Coordinates of C-alpha atoms and ligand atoms in Angstrom, one line a residue:
M1294 CA 36.4 158.6 -80.6
S1295 CA 35.0 155.8 -82.9
E1296 CA 34.4 152.3 -81.4
H1297 CA 34.7 149.2 -83.6
D1298 CA 34.9 145.6 -83.0
L1299 CA 38.0 145.4 -85.1
I1300 CA 40.5 147.9 -86.4
V1301 CA 42.5 146.7 -89.4
I1302 CA 45.7 148.7 -90.3
G1303 CA 46.6 148.3 -94.0
G1304 CA 44.5 147.5 -96.9
G1305 CA 46.7 145.1 -98.9
A1306 CA 45.9 141.3 -99.2
A1307 CA 46.0 140.6 -95.5
G1308 CA 44.0 143.7 -94.5
L1309 CA 41.4 143.3 -97.2
V1310 CA 40.8 139.6 -96.4
T1311 CA 40.5 140.2 -92.7
S1312 CA 38.2 143.3 -93.2
A1313 CA 35.9 141.5 -95.5
G1314 CA 35.8 138.4 -93.4
A1315 CA 35.0 140.2 -90.2
A1316 CA 32.3 142.4 -91.8
G1317 CA 30.7 139.2 -93.1
L1318 CA 30.6 137.8 -89.6
G1319 CA 28.7 141.0 -88.5
A1320 CA 31.6 142.9 -86.8
R1321 CA 31.9 146.6 -87.1
V1322 CA 35.3 147.0 -88.9
A1323 CA 37.4 150.1 -89.4
L1324 CA 40.0 149.5 -92.3
V1325 CA 42.7 152.2 -92.3
E1326 CA 44.8 152.6 -95.5
Q1327 CA 47.4 155.3 -96.1
A1328 CA 47.8 154.9 -99.9
R1329 CA 45.4 152.8 -102.1
L1330 CA 43.5 149.7 -101.2
G1331 CA 45.0 146.6 -102.8
G1332 CA 48.4 147.3 -101.4
E1333 CA 51.8 146.0 -102.9
C1334 CA 50.2 143.2 -104.9
L1335 CA 47.9 145.3 -107.1
W1336 CA 50.0 148.4 -107.3
N1337 CA 53.7 147.6 -107.2
G1338 CA 54.0 143.7 -107.0
C1339 CA 52.2 140.6 -108.4
V1340 CA 49.8 142.3 -110.8
P1341 CA 52.1 144.8 -112.6
S1342 CA 54.9 142.2 -112.7
K1343 CA 52.8 139.6 -114.3
A1344 CA 51.3 142.0 -116.7
L1345 CA 54.9 143.0 -117.8
I1346 CA 55.8 139.4 -118.0
A1347 CA 52.9 138.9 -120.4
C1348 CA 54.3 141.8 -122.7
G1349 CA 57.7 140.1 -122.7
R1350 CA 56.4 136.6 -123.4
A1351 CA 54.4 138.1 -126.3
A1352 CA 57.7 139.7 -127.7
N1353 CA 59.4 136.5 -127.3
D1354 CA 56.7 134.2 -128.8
A1355 CA 56.6 136.6 -131.9
R1356 CA 60.4 136.6 -132.2
T1357 CA 60.7 132.7 -132.1
A1358 CA 57.5 131.8 -134.0
S1359 CA 59.4 131.2 -137.2
R1360 CA 60.4 127.9 -136.0
F1361 CA 56.7 126.9 -136.4
G1362 CA 56.6 128.5 -140.0
V1363 CA 54.8 131.5 -138.6
H1364 CA 56.7 134.7 -139.7
T1365 CA 56.1 137.8 -137.9
G1366 CA 58.7 140.1 -139.3
D1367 CA 60.7 142.4 -137.2
V1368 CA 59.4 142.7 -133.6
K1369 CA 59.1 146.3 -132.5
I1370 CA 58.4 147.3 -128.9
D1371 CA 56.1 150.2 -128.0
F1372 CA 57.3 150.7 -124.4
A1373 CA 54.5 153.2 -123.7
R1374 CA 52.0 150.7 -124.8
V1375 CA 53.7 148.0 -122.6
L1376 CA 53.3 150.2 -119.5
E1377 CA 49.7 151.1 -120.6
W1378 CA 48.9 147.3 -120.6
V1379 CA 50.3 147.2 -117.0
R1380 CA 48.0 150.0 -115.9
E1381 CA 45.1 148.3 -117.8
A1382 CA 45.6 145.1 -115.9
Q1383 CA 45.6 147.1 -112.7
R1384 CA 42.4 149.0 -113.6
R1385 CA 40.4 145.8 -114.5
I1386 CA 41.5 144.1 -111.2
E1387 CA 41.1 147.3 -109.0
P1388 CA 37.3 147.1 -108.6
H1389 CA 37.7 143.9 -106.5
D1390 CA 39.7 145.8 -103.9
S1391 CA 38.0 149.3 -104.3
P1392 CA 36.8 151.4 -101.2
D1393 CA 33.3 151.3 -102.8
R1394 CA 33.3 147.5 -102.8
F1395 CA 34.6 147.4 -99.1
R1396 CA 32.0 150.0 -98.1
S1397 CA 29.2 148.0 -99.7
L1398 CA 30.5 145.1 -97.5
G1399 CA 29.8 147.3 -94.5
V1400 CA 33.5 148.2 -93.8
D1401 CA 34.2 151.7 -92.6
V1402 CA 37.1 152.6 -94.8
I1403 CA 39.4 155.3 -93.5
A1404 CA 42.0 157.1 -95.5
G1405 CA 45.1 158.1 -93.7
T1406 CA 48.3 156.8 -91.8
A1407 CA 47.4 154.9 -88.5
R1408 CA 49.7 154.9 -85.3
F1409 CA 49.0 153.6 -82.0
T1410 CA 48.6 155.9 -79.1
G1411 CA 48.0 153.3 -76.5
E1412 CA 46.6 149.8 -75.8
R1413 CA 43.9 149.2 -78.5
T1414 CA 43.9 152.8 -79.5
V1415 CA 44.8 154.1 -82.8
Q1416 CA 45.0 157.5 -84.3
V1417 CA 44.5 158.4 -87.8
D1418 CA 45.1 162.0 -88.8
G1419 CA 43.8 163.3 -85.5
R1420 CA 40.8 160.9 -85.3
T1421 CA 41.0 158.4 -82.5
L1422 CA 39.7 154.9 -83.1
R1423 CA 39.3 152.2 -80.4
A1424 CA 38.6 148.5 -80.7
K1425 CA 38.9 145.3 -78.6
R1426 CA 40.7 143.8 -81.5
I1427 CA 43.5 145.3 -83.9
V1428 CA 45.2 143.7 -86.8
V1429 CA 48.4 145.0 -88.1
A1430 CA 48.7 144.3 -91.7
T1431 CA 51.0 147.1 -93.0
G1432 CA 53.1 144.9 -95.3
S1433 CA 56.6 145.5 -96.4
K1434 CA 58.8 147.7 -98.7
P1435 CA 61.9 147.2 -100.7
A1436 CA 65.0 146.7 -98.4
V1437 CA 67.8 149.0 -99.7
P1438 CA 71.3 147.9 -98.8
P1439 CA 73.7 150.3 -97.2
I1440 CA 76.1 150.4 -100.3
D1441 CA 78.5 153.4 -100.7
G1442 CA 77.1 155.9 -103.1
L1443 CA 73.7 154.2 -103.7
S1444 CA 71.6 157.0 -101.9
E1445 CA 73.1 159.5 -104.3
V1446 CA 71.9 157.6 -107.4
P1447 CA 68.5 157.6 -108.9
F1448 CA 67.9 153.9 -108.5
L1449 CA 64.6 152.2 -109.2
T1450 CA 62.7 149.7 -106.9
N1451 CA 59.5 147.7 -107.5
E1452 CA 57.7 151.0 -106.3
T1453 CA 59.0 153.0 -109.3
I1454 CA 59.9 150.5 -112.1
F1455 CA 56.3 150.1 -113.4
S1456 CA 55.9 153.9 -114.0
L1457 CA 59.3 154.5 -116.1
E1458 CA 58.8 157.1 -118.7
H1459 CA 61.5 155.5 -121.0
Q1460 CA 62.7 152.1 -121.6
P1461 CA 66.3 151.6 -120.3
R1462 CA 68.8 150.6 -122.9
T1463 CA 70.8 148.7 -120.3
L1464 CA 69.2 147.7 -117.0
L1465 CA 71.4 146.8 -114.0
I1466 CA 69.8 144.7 -111.4
L1467 CA 71.0 144.2 -107.9
G1468 CA 69.7 140.7 -106.6
A1469 CA 69.0 137.5 -108.2
G1470 CA 65.8 136.7 -106.2
P1471 CA 62.5 136.2 -107.6
I1472 CA 61.6 139.8 -108.2
G1473 CA 65.0 140.6 -109.8
L1474 CA 64.9 137.5 -112.1
E1475 CA 61.2 138.0 -113.1
L1476 CA 61.9 141.7 -114.1
A1477 CA 65.3 140.7 -115.8
Q1478 CA 63.7 138.4 -118.2
A1479 CA 60.7 140.5 -119.0
F1480 CA 62.9 143.6 -119.7
A1481 CA 65.4 141.5 -121.7
R1482 CA 62.6 140.2 -123.8
L1483 CA 61.4 143.5 -124.4
G1484 CA 64.9 144.5 -125.8
T1485 CA 66.6 146.0 -122.8
T1486 CA 70.1 144.6 -122.1
V1487 CA 70.1 143.2 -118.5
R1488 CA 72.9 142.5 -116.1
V1489 CA 72.2 141.0 -112.7
L1490 CA 74.6 141.1 -109.9
E1491 CA 74.1 138.9 -107.0
S1492 CA 76.2 138.7 -103.9
G1493 CA 75.3 135.1 -102.9
A1494 CA 76.7 131.8 -104.5
H1495 CA 73.3 130.8 -105.9
L1496 CA 70.3 132.6 -107.6
L1497 CA 67.0 132.1 -105.9
P1498 CA 68.8 130.6 -102.8
R1499 CA 65.5 129.3 -101.4
E1500 CA 65.0 127.0 -104.4
D1501 CA 66.1 123.5 -105.1
H1502 CA 69.5 124.4 -106.3
E1503 CA 69.4 121.8 -109.2
L1504 CA 66.3 123.4 -110.8
A1505 CA 67.5 127.0 -109.9
E1506 CA 70.8 126.4 -111.9
L1507 CA 68.8 124.9 -114.9
L1508 CA 66.7 128.1 -114.8
G1509 CA 69.9 130.2 -114.7
A1510 CA 71.1 128.4 -117.8
R1511 CA 67.9 129.2 -119.6
L1512 CA 68.0 132.9 -118.7
A1513 CA 71.6 133.2 -119.8
A1514 CA 70.7 131.4 -123.1
E1515 CA 68.1 134.3 -123.6
G1516 CA 70.8 136.9 -123.1
V1517 CA 70.3 137.7 -119.4
E1518 CA 73.7 138.1 -117.9
I1519 CA 73.8 137.0 -114.2
T1520 CA 77.0 137.3 -112.2
L1521 CA 77.0 135.5 -108.9
D1522 CA 79.3 135.9 -105.9
A1523 CA 79.6 139.6 -106.9
K1524 CA 79.3 141.9 -103.8
V1525 CA 78.6 145.5 -105.0
E1526 CA 80.8 147.9 -102.9
R1527 CA 80.1 151.2 -104.7
V1528 CA 77.7 152.7 -106.9
S1529 CA 78.3 156.0 -108.9
H1530 CA 76.5 158.0 -111.5
R1531 CA 78.0 160.2 -114.2
D1532 CA 76.5 161.7 -117.4
G1533 CA 73.5 159.4 -117.3
T1534 CA 75.6 156.3 -116.9
I1535 CA 75.2 154.3 -113.5
R1536 CA 78.3 152.2 -112.6
L1537 CA 78.5 149.3 -110.2
D1538 CA 81.9 148.2 -108.7
A1539 CA 81.6 144.8 -107.1
K1540 CA 84.1 142.2 -105.6
R1541 CA 84.1 138.6 -105.8
G1542 CA 85.1 136.2 -103.2
D1543 CA 88.4 135.5 -104.7
G1544 CA 89.2 139.4 -104.6
T1545 CA 88.7 140.1 -108.3
G1546 CA 86.7 143.1 -109.4
V1547 CA 83.5 143.2 -111.4
T1548 CA 82.2 146.4 -113.0
A1549 CA 78.8 146.9 -114.8
E1550 CA 77.4 150.1 -116.5
G1551 CA 73.9 150.9 -117.4
D1552 CA 71.4 153.7 -117.7
A1553 CA 69.0 152.4 -115.0
L1554 CA 69.5 150.3 -111.8
L1555 CA 66.9 148.1 -110.1
V1556 CA 67.5 147.4 -106.5
A1557 CA 65.8 144.0 -105.7
T1558 CA 67.7 142.9 -102.5
G1559 CA 64.9 141.9 -100.3
R1560 CA 62.0 143.3 -98.4
A1561 CA 61.7 145.1 -95.0
S1562 CA 58.4 145.2 -92.9
N1563 CA 56.6 148.5 -92.6
V1564 CA 56.7 149.0 -88.8
A1565 CA 58.4 152.4 -88.5
S1566 CA 55.5 154.8 -88.5
L1567 CA 53.2 152.7 -86.2
D1568 CA 54.4 153.7 -82.8
L1569 CA 54.0 149.9 -81.9
A1570 CA 55.9 150.2 -78.6
L1571 CA 52.9 152.4 -77.2
A1572 CA 50.7 149.5 -77.5
G1573 CA 53.3 146.9 -76.2
V1574 CA 53.8 145.2 -79.6
A1575 CA 57.2 144.0 -80.0
T1576 CA 59.3 144.1 -83.2
G1577 CA 62.2 142.1 -84.4
P1578 CA 64.5 142.0 -87.4
Q1579 CA 61.7 140.3 -89.4
G1580 CA 59.0 142.8 -88.4
V1581 CA 56.1 142.5 -86.0
V1582 CA 56.8 139.5 -83.6
V1583 CA 54.0 137.0 -83.7
D1584 CA 53.4 133.5 -82.2
D1585 CA 52.2 130.6 -84.2
R1586 CA 48.7 131.9 -83.6
L1587 CA 49.6 135.3 -85.0
R1588 CA 49.1 137.0 -81.7
T1589 CA 51.6 139.9 -81.1
T1590 CA 53.2 140.6 -77.6
A1591 CA 50.1 142.9 -76.8
A1592 CA 46.7 141.3 -75.9
G1593 CA 44.1 141.9 -78.5
V1594 CA 46.5 142.8 -81.4
W1595 CA 47.3 140.3 -84.1
A1596 CA 49.5 140.7 -87.3
A1597 CA 49.2 139.0 -90.6
G1598 CA 50.9 139.3 -94.1
D1599 CA 54.4 140.6 -95.1
V1600 CA 54.8 142.7 -91.8
T1601 CA 55.4 139.5 -90.0
G1602 CA 58.4 138.4 -92.1
G1603 CA 58.6 134.8 -93.2
L1604 CA 56.9 133.7 -96.5
R1605 CA 56.1 137.0 -98.1
F1606 CA 53.6 136.0 -100.6
T1607 CA 49.9 137.1 -101.4
H1608 CA 48.4 133.6 -100.8
V1609 CA 50.3 133.5 -97.3
A1610 CA 48.9 136.9 -96.5
D1611 CA 45.5 135.6 -97.3
Y1612 CA 45.9 132.3 -95.2
Q1613 CA 47.2 134.3 -92.1
A1614 CA 44.2 136.8 -92.5
R1615 CA 41.9 133.9 -92.3
L1616 CA 43.6 132.4 -89.4
V1617 CA 43.6 135.8 -87.5
L1618 CA 39.8 136.1 -88.0
R1619 CA 39.3 132.6 -86.5
N1620 CA 41.7 133.3 -83.7
A1621 CA 40.3 136.9 -82.9
F1622 CA 36.6 136.0 -82.9
F1623 CA 36.2 132.4 -81.8
P1624 CA 37.5 130.2 -78.8
L1625 CA 39.9 127.3 -79.5
S1626 CA 42.6 129.3 -81.4
S1627 CA 44.5 127.5 -84.3
A1628 CA 48.2 127.5 -85.0
A1629 CA 49.6 128.4 -88.5
D1630 CA 51.0 125.4 -90.4
Y1631 CA 53.5 126.4 -93.1
R1632 CA 54.5 122.8 -94.1
V1633 CA 52.7 122.8 -97.4
V1634 CA 52.9 126.2 -99.0
P1635 CA 53.6 126.5 -102.6
W1636 CA 55.2 129.4 -104.3
V1637 CA 56.2 130.2 -107.9
T1638 CA 58.8 132.3 -109.6
F1639 CA 57.1 133.4 -112.8
T1640 CA 60.1 133.3 -115.1
D1641 CA 59.8 131.3 -118.5
P1642 CA 60.1 128.5 -117.7
E1643 CA 58.4 129.0 -114.3
L1644 CA 59.9 127.5 -111.2
A1645 CA 57.4 126.2 -108.6
H1646 CA 58.1 124.9 -105.1
V1647 CA 56.1 123.1 -102.3
G1648 CA 57.6 121.6 -99.2
L1649 CA 61.2 120.6 -98.7
T1650 CA 64.1 121.0 -101.3
E1651 CA 66.3 118.0 -101.8
R1652 CA 69.0 119.4 -99.6
E1653 CA 66.4 120.5 -96.7
A1654 CA 65.0 116.9 -97.0
R1655 CA 68.5 115.3 -96.6
D1656 CA 69.4 117.5 -93.8
R1657 CA 66.3 116.4 -91.9
H1658 CA 65.7 112.9 -93.1
G1659 CA 69.2 111.7 -94.2
D1660 CA 69.4 108.5 -96.1
S1661 CA 65.7 107.8 -96.3
V1662 CA 65.3 110.5 -98.9
R1663 CA 64.5 109.5 -102.4
I1664 CA 64.4 111.6 -105.5
W1665 CA 62.2 111.1 -108.6
R1666 CA 62.8 113.2 -111.7
R1667 CA 60.8 113.6 -115.0
P1668 CA 62.5 115.9 -117.4
F1669 CA 60.2 117.5 -119.9
D1670 CA 62.4 117.1 -123.0
D1671 CA 61.0 113.8 -124.0
M1672 CA 57.4 114.4 -122.8
D1673 CA 55.1 114.2 -125.9
R1674 CA 53.2 117.3 -125.2
A1675 CA 56.2 119.3 -124.3
I1676 CA 57.9 118.2 -127.6
A1677 CA 54.8 119.1 -129.7
D1678 CA 54.6 122.7 -128.0
D1679 CA 58.4 123.0 -128.1
H1680 CA 58.6 123.6 -124.4
P1681 CA 61.3 121.0 -123.5
H1682 CA 63.0 122.9 -120.6
G1683 CA 62.8 121.7 -117.1
M1684 CA 61.5 118.8 -115.1
V1685 CA 59.3 117.6 -112.3
K1686 CA 61.4 116.7 -109.2
L1687 CA 59.6 114.9 -106.3
V1688 CA 61.3 114.4 -102.9
T1689 CA 59.9 111.5 -100.9
D1690 CA 60.9 109.2 -98.1
R1691 CA 61.6 105.6 -98.8
K1692 CA 57.9 104.7 -98.2
G1693 CA 56.8 107.2 -101.0
K1694 CA 55.5 109.8 -98.5
L1695 CA 55.9 113.3 -100.4
L1696 CA 58.3 115.6 -98.6
G1697 CA 58.5 118.3 -101.4
G1698 CA 57.9 118.8 -105.0
H1699 CA 59.5 121.1 -107.5
V1700 CA 58.6 121.9 -111.1
L1701 CA 60.7 123.9 -113.6
G1702 CA 58.8 124.2 -116.8
Y1703 CA 56.0 125.4 -118.9
G1704 CA 53.0 126.2 -116.5
A1705 CA 54.8 125.0 -113.4
G1706 CA 52.8 127.4 -111.3
S1707 CA 49.6 125.5 -112.3
L1708 CA 51.3 121.9 -112.1
I1709 CA 52.3 122.6 -108.4
G1710 CA 48.6 122.6 -107.3
E1711 CA 48.4 118.8 -107.8
I1712 CA 51.5 118.3 -105.7
T1713 CA 50.3 120.6 -103.1
L1714 CA 47.1 119.0 -102.8
A1715 CA 48.6 115.5 -102.7
M1716 CA 51.1 116.6 -99.8
K1717 CA 48.2 118.3 -97.9
Q1718 CA 46.1 115.2 -98.1
G1719 CA 48.8 112.7 -97.4
V1720 CA 48.5 111.3 -100.8
S1721 CA 51.6 109.1 -101.6
A1722 CA 53.9 109.0 -104.6
A1723 CA 52.4 105.5 -105.1
V1724 CA 48.7 106.9 -105.5
L1725 CA 50.1 109.8 -107.7
G1726 CA 51.8 107.2 -109.9
N1727 CA 48.7 105.0 -110.1
T1728 CA 46.3 107.8 -111.0
I1729 CA 45.2 108.3 -114.6
H1730 CA 46.2 111.5 -116.1
A1731 CA 45.0 112.8 -119.5
Y1732 CA 47.2 112.4 -122.6
P1733 CA 48.9 114.4 -123.8
T1734 CA 49.3 117.0 -120.8
Y1735 CA 52.0 118.5 -118.7
P1736 CA 50.7 116.8 -115.4
E1737 CA 51.5 113.5 -116.9
A1738 CA 55.2 114.5 -115.8
I1739 CA 53.9 114.3 -112.2
K1740 CA 52.5 110.9 -112.7
Q1741 CA 55.5 109.6 -114.4
S1742 CA 58.1 111.0 -111.9
A1743 CA 55.9 109.3 -109.1
E1744 CA 56.0 106.1 -111.2
G1745 CA 59.7 106.2 -110.6
Y1746 CA 58.8 105.4 -107.0
V1747 CA 56.2 102.6 -108.0
K1748 CA 58.8 101.0 -110.1
S1749 CA 61.5 101.0 -107.4
R1750 CA 59.4 98.8 -105.4
F1751 CA 59.5 96.1 -108.1
T1752 CA 62.5 94.5 -106.6
G1753 CA 63.4 91.6 -104.5
P1754 CA 60.6 89.0 -103.7
V1755 CA 57.9 91.1 -105.5
R1756 CA 60.0 90.9 -108.6
T1757 CA 60.5 87.1 -108.3
V1758 CA 56.9 86.4 -107.7
V1759 CA 56.0 88.6 -110.7
R1760 CA 58.5 86.8 -112.9
W1761 CA 57.3 83.3 -111.8
M1762 CA 53.6 84.5 -112.6
V1763 CA 54.3 85.7 -116.1
R1764 CA 56.6 82.8 -117.1
R1765 CA 54.5 80.0 -115.8
Ligands
FAD1368 C1 57.6 142.9 -107.5 C2 56.7 142.0 -106.6 C3 56.1 140.8 -107.2 C4 55.3 140.0 -106.4 N1 54.8 139.1 -107.0 C5 54.1 138.1 -106.2 C6 53.4 136.9 -106.9 O1 53.5 136.7 -108.0 N2 52.7 136.1 -106.0 C7 52.7 136.3 -104.7 O2 51.9 135.5 -104.0 N3 53.3 137.4 -104.0 C8 54.1 138.2 -104.9 N4 54.6 139.3 -104.2 C9 54.6 139.5 -102.7 C10 53.2 140.2 -102.5 O3 53.0 141.4 -103.2 C11 53.0 140.4 -101.0 O4 53.3 139.3 -100.3 C12 51.5 140.8 -100.6 O5 51.3 142.1 -101.2 C13 51.5 141.0 -99.0 O6 50.3 141.7 -98.7 P1 50.1 142.4 -97.2 O7 48.7 142.6 -97.2 O8 50.8 141.8 -96.2 O9 50.9 143.8 -97.5 P2 50.8 145.0 -98.6 O10 50.2 144.5 -99.8 O11 52.1 145.6 -98.6 O12 49.8 146.0 -98.0 C14 50.1 146.8 -96.8 C15 49.3 148.1 -96.8 O13 49.5 148.8 -95.6 C16 49.4 150.1 -95.9 N5 50.1 150.8 -94.7 C17 51.4 150.7 -94.3 N6 51.6 151.3 -93.1 C18 50.3 152.0 -92.9 C19 50.0 152.8 -91.8 N7 50.7 153.1 -90.9 N8 48.6 153.1 -91.7 C20 47.9 152.8 -92.8 N9 48.2 152.0 -93.8 C21 49.3 151.5 -93.9 C22 50.3 150.3 -97.1 O14 50.0 151.4 -97.9 C23 49.8 149.1 -98.0 O15 48.7 149.4 -98.8 C24 55.3 140.2 -105.1 C25 55.9 141.3 -104.4 C26 56.7 142.1 -105.4 C27 57.3 143.4 -104.7

């Protein structure tokens, strides 16, 4: 039996941040990982998808460079090299998350699958570990919907698509969420024909609908075929061809055929192998049940990251891990606050989100909601670069308090940082609109959309007084 101050189960973003932080505080930490440290983000998620997106962007840039007078000739895709780049990106990042690094920080890294055998007791391949505090950070896996015939078809998920041996000629994708759409565009740019089928009425349903629809139009213009309101009822496979049979809301049928199928219909928490009930840890439809302090239903057991459901992002896993550290080791625990959490869909153009969408704001704040837009198509820098697609959309109340910010456009993932900081610090649209931004840059679009609010105050008595002053 080994005694530690803290056992962390799972070595993805949440588990790594918890382990490194606790070791830094001087705790004796055991980190148990059944596969590879780095988790979903490094091996099957953020890193390989962004590396593949970079390959697709390079192909698209080369193909469209002639508008700048730069002629590259026929663009040829070496798919083996594309996947080699994906692996190279992973190899370059892996040392940050390696067992050697964590051992050098003082963490006891244990390879194997952990399961609870009782309160604060965990077993890993026959070895028993005990600690006063345990953190469950076992992440999530692809949720595969119960569709007739799907289990008999060799479908791909994010766990297998980055190790394909051949580039699909036609890739069918189930699900128009962020994973489905990022990969749809990347594969299409690399020369695969892509068809996306989505059962819902909207793509990216958590996003501001106006911007999500503009993004859908951009993807369609690039040749990604997206069919909404198409509920796949049967999947079949014959002579290397996969066929989807779907029904639309009006009863009409849709079929699609391809040589590969990616299932990207959501995520399910990894709880099955943990025997959580033996430790008194309750689970629900979203995964491990936690309160706002990330405590589970068992004393001394916390959970962080994707396994808790909610916002499944690496930066949220990181935030929760830091909160768990604080709450597990120090008095006066703190509650999680998810009001200002940015996230990004890494399509081109990118779609970035923080706070409330227009619809959410109207549901909560009614008529006091104001919307301020600044399209990119007549911004000087966007014109010069030929990145005219998208806009900054700010959602405020009538006093200019920022309720949400949404950016569709080139570099949106970076632009959202300014709006995030403004919201976090209570900076109003008036202050954003009066802040000098460098010319010509994309963040000017944030200032200019906020100026919409500043100008809106130039009415009534203010306008009358100003008129009098300038004309006297
Ligand atoms: C295709 C894709 C793209 C993504 N892109 C982004 C992005 O661009 N930005 C972003 O913020 N997020 C992105 N995400 C989400 C991000 O990957 C996750 O939110 C993040 O990895 C969650 O970290 P985690 O530590 O909670 O879980 P994980 O990273 O899943 O780590 C959990 C670890 O626990 C281990 N484990 C499970 N059960 C046990 C057990 N019983 N014993 C021992 N070990 C166990 C697993 O092997 C795994 O290594 C993406 C996800 C996908 C699938």
